[in-house]
mmCIF file with all atom_site columns, C-alpha atoms in Angstrom:
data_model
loop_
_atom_site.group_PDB
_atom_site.id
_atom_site.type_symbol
_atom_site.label_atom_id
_atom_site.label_alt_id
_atom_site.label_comp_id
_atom_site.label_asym_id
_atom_site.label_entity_id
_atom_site.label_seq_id
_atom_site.pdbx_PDB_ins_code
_atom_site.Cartn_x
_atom_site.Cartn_y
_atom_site.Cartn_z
_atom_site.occupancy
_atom_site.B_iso_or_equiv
_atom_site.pdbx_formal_charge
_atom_site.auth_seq_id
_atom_site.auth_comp_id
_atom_site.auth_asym_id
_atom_site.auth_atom_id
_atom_site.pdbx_PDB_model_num
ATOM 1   C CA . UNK D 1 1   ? 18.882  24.501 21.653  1.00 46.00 ? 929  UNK D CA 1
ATOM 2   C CA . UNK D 1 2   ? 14.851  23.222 22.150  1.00 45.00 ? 930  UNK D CA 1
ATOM 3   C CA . UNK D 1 3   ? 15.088  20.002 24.118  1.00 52.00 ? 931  UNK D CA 1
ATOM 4   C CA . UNK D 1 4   ? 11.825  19.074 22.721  1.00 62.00 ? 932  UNK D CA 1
ATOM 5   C CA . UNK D 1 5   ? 12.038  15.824 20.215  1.00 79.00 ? 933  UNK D CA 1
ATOM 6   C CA . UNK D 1 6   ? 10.520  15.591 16.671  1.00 81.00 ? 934  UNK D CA 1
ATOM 7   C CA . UNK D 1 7   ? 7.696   13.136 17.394  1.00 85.00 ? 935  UNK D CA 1
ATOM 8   C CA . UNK D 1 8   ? 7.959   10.211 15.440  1.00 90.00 ? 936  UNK D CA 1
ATOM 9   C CA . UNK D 1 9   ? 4.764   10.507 13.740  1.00 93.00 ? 937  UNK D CA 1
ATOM 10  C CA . UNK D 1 10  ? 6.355   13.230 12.329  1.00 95.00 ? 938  UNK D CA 1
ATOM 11  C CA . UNK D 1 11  ? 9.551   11.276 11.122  1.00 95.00 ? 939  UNK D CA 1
ATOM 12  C CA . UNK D 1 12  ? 6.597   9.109  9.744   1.00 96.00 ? 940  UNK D CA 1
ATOM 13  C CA . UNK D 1 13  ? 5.263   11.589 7.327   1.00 98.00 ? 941  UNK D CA 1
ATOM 14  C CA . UNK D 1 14  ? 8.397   13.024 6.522   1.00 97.00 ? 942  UNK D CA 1
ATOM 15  C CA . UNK D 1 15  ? 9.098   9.290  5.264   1.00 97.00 ? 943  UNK D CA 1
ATOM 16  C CA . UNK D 1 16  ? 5.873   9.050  3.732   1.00 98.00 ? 944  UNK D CA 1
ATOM 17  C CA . UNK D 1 17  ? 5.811   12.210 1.838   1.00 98.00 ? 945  UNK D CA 1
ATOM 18  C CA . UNK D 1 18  ? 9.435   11.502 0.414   1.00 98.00 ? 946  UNK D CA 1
ATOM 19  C CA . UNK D 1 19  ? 7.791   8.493  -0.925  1.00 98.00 ? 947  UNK D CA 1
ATOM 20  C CA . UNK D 1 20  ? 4.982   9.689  -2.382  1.00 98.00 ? 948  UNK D CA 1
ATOM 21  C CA . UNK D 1 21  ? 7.371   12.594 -4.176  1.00 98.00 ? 949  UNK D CA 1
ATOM 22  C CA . UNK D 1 22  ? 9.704   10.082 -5.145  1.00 98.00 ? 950  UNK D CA 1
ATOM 23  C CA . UNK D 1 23  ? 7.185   8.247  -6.664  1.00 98.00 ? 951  UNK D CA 1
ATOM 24  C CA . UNK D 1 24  ? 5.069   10.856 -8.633  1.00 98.00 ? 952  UNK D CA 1
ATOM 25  C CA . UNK D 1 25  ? 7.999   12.299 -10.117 1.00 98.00 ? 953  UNK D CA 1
ATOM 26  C CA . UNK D 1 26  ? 9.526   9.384  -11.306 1.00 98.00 ? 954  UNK D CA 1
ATOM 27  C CA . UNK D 1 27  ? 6.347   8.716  -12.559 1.00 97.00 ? 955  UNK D CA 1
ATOM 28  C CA . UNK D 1 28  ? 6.415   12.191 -14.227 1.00 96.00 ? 956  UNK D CA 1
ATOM 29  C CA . UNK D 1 29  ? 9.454   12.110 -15.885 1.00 97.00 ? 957  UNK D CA 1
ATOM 30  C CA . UNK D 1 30  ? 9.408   8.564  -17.295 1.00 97.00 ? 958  UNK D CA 1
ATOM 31  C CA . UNK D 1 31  ? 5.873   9.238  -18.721 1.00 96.00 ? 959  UNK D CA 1
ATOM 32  C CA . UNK D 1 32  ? 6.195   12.952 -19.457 1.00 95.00 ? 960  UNK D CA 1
ATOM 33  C CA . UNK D 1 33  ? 5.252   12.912 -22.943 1.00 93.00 ? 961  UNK D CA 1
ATOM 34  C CA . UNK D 1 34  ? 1.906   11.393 -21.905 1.00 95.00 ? 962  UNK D CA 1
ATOM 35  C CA . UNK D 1 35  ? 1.162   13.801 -19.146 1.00 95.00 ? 963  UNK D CA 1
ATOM 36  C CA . UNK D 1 36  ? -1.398  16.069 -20.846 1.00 95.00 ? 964  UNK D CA 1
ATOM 37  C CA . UNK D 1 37  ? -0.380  19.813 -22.205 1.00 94.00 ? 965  UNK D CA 1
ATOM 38  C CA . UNK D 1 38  ? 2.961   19.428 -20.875 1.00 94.00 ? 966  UNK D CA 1
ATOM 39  C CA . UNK D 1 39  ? 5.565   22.421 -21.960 1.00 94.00 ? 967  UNK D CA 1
ATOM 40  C CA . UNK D 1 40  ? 7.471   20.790 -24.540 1.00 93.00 ? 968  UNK D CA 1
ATOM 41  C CA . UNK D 1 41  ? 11.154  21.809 -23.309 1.00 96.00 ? 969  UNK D CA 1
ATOM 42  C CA . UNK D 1 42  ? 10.645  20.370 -19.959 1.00 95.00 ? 970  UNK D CA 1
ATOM 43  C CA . UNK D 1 43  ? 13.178  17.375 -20.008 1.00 96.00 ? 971  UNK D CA 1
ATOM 44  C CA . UNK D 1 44  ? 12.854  13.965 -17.865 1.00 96.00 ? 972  UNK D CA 1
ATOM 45  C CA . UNK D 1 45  ? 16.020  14.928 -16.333 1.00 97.00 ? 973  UNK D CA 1
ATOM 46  C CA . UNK D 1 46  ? 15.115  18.431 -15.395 1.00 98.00 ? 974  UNK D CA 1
ATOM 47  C CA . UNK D 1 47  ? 11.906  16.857 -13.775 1.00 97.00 ? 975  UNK D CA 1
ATOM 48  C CA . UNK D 1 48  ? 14.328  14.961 -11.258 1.00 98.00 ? 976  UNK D CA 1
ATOM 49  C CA . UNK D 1 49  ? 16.219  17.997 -10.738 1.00 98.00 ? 977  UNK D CA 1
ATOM 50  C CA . UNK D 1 50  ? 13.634  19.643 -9.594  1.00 97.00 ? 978  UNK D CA 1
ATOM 51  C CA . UNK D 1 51  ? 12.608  16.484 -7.189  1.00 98.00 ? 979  UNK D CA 1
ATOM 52  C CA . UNK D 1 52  ? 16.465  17.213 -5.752  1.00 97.00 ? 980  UNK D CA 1
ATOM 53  C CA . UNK D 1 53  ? 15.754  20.666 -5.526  1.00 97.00 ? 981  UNK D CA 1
ATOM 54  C CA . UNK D 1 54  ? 12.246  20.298 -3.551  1.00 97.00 ? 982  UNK D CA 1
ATOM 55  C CA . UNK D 1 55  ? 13.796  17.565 -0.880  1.00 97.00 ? 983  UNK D CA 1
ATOM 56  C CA . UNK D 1 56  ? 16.704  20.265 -0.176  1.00 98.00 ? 984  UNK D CA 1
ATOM 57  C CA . UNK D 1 57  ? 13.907  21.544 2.619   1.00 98.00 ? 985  UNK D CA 1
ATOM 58  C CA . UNK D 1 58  ? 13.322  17.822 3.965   1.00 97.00 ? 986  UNK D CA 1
ATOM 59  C CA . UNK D 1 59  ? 17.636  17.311 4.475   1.00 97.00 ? 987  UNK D CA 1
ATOM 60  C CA . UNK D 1 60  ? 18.355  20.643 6.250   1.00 98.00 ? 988  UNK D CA 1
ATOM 61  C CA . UNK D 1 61  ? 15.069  19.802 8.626   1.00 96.00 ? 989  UNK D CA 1
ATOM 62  C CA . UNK D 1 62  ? 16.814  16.065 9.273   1.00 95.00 ? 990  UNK D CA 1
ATOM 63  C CA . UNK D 1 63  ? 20.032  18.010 9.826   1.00 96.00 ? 991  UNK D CA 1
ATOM 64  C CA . UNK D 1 64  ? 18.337  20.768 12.226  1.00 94.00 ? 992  UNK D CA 1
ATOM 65  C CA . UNK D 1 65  ? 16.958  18.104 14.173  1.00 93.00 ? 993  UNK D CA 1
ATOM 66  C CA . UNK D 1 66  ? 20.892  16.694 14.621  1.00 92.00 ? 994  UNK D CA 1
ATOM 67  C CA . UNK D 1 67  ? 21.527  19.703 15.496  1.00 93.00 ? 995  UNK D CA 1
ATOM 68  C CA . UNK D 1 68  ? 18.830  19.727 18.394  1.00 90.00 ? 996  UNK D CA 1
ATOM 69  C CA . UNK D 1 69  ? 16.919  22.710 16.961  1.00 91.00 ? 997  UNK D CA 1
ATOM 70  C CA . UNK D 1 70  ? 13.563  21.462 16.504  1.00 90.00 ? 998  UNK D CA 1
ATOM 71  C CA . UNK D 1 71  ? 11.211  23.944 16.157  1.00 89.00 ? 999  UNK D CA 1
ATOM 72  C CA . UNK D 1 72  ? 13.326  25.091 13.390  1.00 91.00 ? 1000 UNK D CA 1
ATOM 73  C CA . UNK D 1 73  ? 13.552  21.820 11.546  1.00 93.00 ? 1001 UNK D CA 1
ATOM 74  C CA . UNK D 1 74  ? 9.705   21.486 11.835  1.00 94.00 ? 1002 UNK D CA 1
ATOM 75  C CA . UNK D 1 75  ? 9.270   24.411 9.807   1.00 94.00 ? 1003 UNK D CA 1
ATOM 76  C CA . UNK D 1 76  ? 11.439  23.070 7.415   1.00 96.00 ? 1004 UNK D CA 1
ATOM 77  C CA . UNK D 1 77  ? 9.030   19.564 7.523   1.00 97.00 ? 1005 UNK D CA 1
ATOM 78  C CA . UNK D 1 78  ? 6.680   22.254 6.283   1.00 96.00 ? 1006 UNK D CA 1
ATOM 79  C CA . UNK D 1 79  ? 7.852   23.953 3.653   1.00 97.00 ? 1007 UNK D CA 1
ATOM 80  C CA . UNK D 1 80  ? 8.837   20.376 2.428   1.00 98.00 ? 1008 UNK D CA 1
ATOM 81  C CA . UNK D 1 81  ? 5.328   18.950 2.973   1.00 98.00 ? 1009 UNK D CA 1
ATOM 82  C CA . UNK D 1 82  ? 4.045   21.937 0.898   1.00 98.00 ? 1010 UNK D CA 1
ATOM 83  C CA . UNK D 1 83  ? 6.061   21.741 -2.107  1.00 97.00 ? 1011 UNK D CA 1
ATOM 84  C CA . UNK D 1 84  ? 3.573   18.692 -2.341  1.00 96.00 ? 1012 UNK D CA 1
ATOM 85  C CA . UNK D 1 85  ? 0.746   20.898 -3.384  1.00 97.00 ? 1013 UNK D CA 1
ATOM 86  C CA . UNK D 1 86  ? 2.753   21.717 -6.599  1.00 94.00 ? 1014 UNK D CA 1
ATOM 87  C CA . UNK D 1 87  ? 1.600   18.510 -8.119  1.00 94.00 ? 1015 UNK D CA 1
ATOM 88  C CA . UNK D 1 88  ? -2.064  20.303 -8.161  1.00 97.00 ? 1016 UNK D CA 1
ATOM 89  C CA . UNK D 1 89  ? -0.580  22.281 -10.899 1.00 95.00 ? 1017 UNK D CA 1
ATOM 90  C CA . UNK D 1 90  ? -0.972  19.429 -13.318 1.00 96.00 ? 1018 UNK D CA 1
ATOM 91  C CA . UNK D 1 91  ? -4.836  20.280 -13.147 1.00 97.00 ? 1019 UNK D CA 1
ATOM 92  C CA . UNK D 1 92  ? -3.902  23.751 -14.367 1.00 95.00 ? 1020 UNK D CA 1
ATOM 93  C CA . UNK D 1 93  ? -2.689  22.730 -17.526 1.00 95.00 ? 1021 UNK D CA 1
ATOM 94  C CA . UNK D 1 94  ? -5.604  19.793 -18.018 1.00 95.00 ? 1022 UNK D CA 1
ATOM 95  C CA . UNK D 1 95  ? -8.525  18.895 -16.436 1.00 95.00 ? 1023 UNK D CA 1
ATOM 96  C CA . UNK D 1 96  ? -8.604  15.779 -14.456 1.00 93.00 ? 1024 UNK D CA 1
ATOM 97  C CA . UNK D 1 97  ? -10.281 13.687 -16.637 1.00 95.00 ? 1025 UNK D CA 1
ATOM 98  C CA . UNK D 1 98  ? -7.149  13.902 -19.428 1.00 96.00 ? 1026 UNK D CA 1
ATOM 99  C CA . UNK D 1 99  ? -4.476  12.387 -16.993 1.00 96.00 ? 1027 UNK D CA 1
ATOM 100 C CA . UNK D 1 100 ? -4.665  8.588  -16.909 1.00 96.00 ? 1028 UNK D CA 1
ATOM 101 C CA . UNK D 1 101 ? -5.581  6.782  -13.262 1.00 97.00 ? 1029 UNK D CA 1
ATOM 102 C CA . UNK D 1 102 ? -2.118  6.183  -12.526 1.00 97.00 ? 1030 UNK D CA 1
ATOM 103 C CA . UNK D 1 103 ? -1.669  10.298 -12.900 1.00 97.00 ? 1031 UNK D CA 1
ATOM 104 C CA . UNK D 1 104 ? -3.939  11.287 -10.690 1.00 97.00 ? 1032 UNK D CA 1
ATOM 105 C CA . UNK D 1 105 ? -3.153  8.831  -7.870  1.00 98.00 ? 1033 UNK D CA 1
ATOM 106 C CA . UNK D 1 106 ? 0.557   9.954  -7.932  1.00 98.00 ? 1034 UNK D CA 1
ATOM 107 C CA . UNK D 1 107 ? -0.550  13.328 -7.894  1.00 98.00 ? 1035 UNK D CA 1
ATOM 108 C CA . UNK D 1 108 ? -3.248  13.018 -5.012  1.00 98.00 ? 1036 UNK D CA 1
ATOM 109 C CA . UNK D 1 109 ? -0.722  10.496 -3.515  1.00 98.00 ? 1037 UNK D CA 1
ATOM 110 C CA . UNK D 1 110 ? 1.790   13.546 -3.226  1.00 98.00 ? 1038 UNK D CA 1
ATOM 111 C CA . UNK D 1 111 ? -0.507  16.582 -2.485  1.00 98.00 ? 1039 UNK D CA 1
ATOM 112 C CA . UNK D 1 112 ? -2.439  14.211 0.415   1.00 98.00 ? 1040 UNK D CA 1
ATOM 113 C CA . UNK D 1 113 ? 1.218   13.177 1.965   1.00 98.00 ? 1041 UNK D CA 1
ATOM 114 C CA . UNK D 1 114 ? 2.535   16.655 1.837   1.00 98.00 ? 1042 UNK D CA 1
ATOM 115 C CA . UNK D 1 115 ? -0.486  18.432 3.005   1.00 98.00 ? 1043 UNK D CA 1
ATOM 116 C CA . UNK D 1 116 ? -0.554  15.965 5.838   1.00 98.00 ? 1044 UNK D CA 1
ATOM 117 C CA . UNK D 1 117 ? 3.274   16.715 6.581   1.00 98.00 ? 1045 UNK D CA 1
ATOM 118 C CA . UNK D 1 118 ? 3.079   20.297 6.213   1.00 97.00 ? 1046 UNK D CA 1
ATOM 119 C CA . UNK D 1 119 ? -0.112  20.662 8.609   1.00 97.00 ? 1047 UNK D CA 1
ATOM 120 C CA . UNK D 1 120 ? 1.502   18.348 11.357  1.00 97.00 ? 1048 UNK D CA 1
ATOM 121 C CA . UNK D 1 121 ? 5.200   19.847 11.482  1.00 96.00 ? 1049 UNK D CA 1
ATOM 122 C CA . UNK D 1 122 ? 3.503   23.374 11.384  1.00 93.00 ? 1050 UNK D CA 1
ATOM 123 C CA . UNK D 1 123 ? 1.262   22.706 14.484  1.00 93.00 ? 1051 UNK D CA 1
ATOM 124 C CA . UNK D 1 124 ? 4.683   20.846 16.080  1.00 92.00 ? 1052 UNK D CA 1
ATOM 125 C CA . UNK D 1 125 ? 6.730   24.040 15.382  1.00 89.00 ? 1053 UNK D CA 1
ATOM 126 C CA . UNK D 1 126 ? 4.055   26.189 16.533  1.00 87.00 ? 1054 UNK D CA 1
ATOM 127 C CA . UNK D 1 127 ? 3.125   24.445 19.509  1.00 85.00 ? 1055 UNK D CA 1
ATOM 128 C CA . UNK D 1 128 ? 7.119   23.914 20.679  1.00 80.00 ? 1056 UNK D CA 1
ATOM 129 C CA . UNK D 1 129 ? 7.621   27.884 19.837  1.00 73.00 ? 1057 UNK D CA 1
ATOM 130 C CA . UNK D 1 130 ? 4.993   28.804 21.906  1.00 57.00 ? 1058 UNK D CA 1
ATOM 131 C CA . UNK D 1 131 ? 6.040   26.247 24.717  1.00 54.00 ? 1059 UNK D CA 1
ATOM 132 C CA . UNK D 1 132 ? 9.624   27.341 24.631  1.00 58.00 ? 1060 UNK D CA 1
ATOM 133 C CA . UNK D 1 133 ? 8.255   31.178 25.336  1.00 58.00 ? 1061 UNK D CA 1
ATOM 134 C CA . UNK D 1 134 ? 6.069   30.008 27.770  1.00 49.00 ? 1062 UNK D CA 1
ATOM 135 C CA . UNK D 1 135 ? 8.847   28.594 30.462  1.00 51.00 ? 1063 UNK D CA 1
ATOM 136 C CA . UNK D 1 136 ? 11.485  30.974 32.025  1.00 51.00 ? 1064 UNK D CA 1
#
C-alpha cells in the first residue's frame, strides 16, 4: 500500500473534468441533431452511455485511492483525464467554424479539463512510483 495521499489539487481536477464531461455530453446528446456531420444512428441515449462508460476510469481511481493505492489510482485520473481529448474528434467530422459557440466551448471546456487532469495525475503517479523505488 503507497502511504502517499492524492493531493487535493488533484481531487480538484478530477471534479472539474467530471464537470466539464458532464456538461459537453449532455450538451451533445440533447443537441445532437445540430452537431454538424454527425453519424445518423448515433442515439442521445447511446451518447450518455458512452459518458457512463468513459467515467468507469474516474470511479475505480476514487476507489483505488480507498483502497490506499495511489499511484495506481493516479493512473487511472489519467486515462480518465484523456478520454477528454475525444471531444477533438468533433473537428474531424467538421471544421470549427460549423459547430455553434456553445459547441466549441463544451468541447474545449472538456479537452482543456481533461488534458489538465491527465498531465497532473500522470506526473503524481510518476513522481510517487519513482519515490516509492527510491526508499528501502
Amino acid at each position: 500500500m503507497n502511504v502517499c495521499p492524492v493531493p487535493r489539487h488533484l481531487w480538484g481536477l478530477v471534479a472539474l473534468y467530471g464537470v466539464a464531461s458532464l456538461i459537453h455530453f449532455s450538451h451533445n446528446a440533447e443537441y445532437i441533431a445540430f452537431y454538424p456531420n454527425m453519424p445518423a444512428w448515433l442515439t442521445r441515449e447511446q451518447v450518455y452511455l458512452v459518458w457512463l462508460a468513459i467515467t468507469v476510469p474516474g470511479v475505480i481511481g476514487a476507489l483505488l485511492v480507498v483502497a490506499g493505492w495511489h499511484a495506481t489510482a493516479a493512473l487511472f485520473f489519467a486515462v480518465y483525464g484523456a478520454f477528454g481529448l475525444d471531444g477533438l474528434g468533433h473537428y474531424a467530422l467538421a471544421l470549427c467554424s460549423q459547430h455553434t459557440l456553445a459547441q466549441n466551448l463544451t468541447i474545449w471546456f472538456e479537452a482543456l479539463a481533461g488534458t489538465a487532469l491527465a498531465a497532473s495525475a500522470g506526473w503524481f503517479a510518476w513522481r510517487h512510483g519513482m519515490l516509492a523505488r527510491a526508499t528501502p
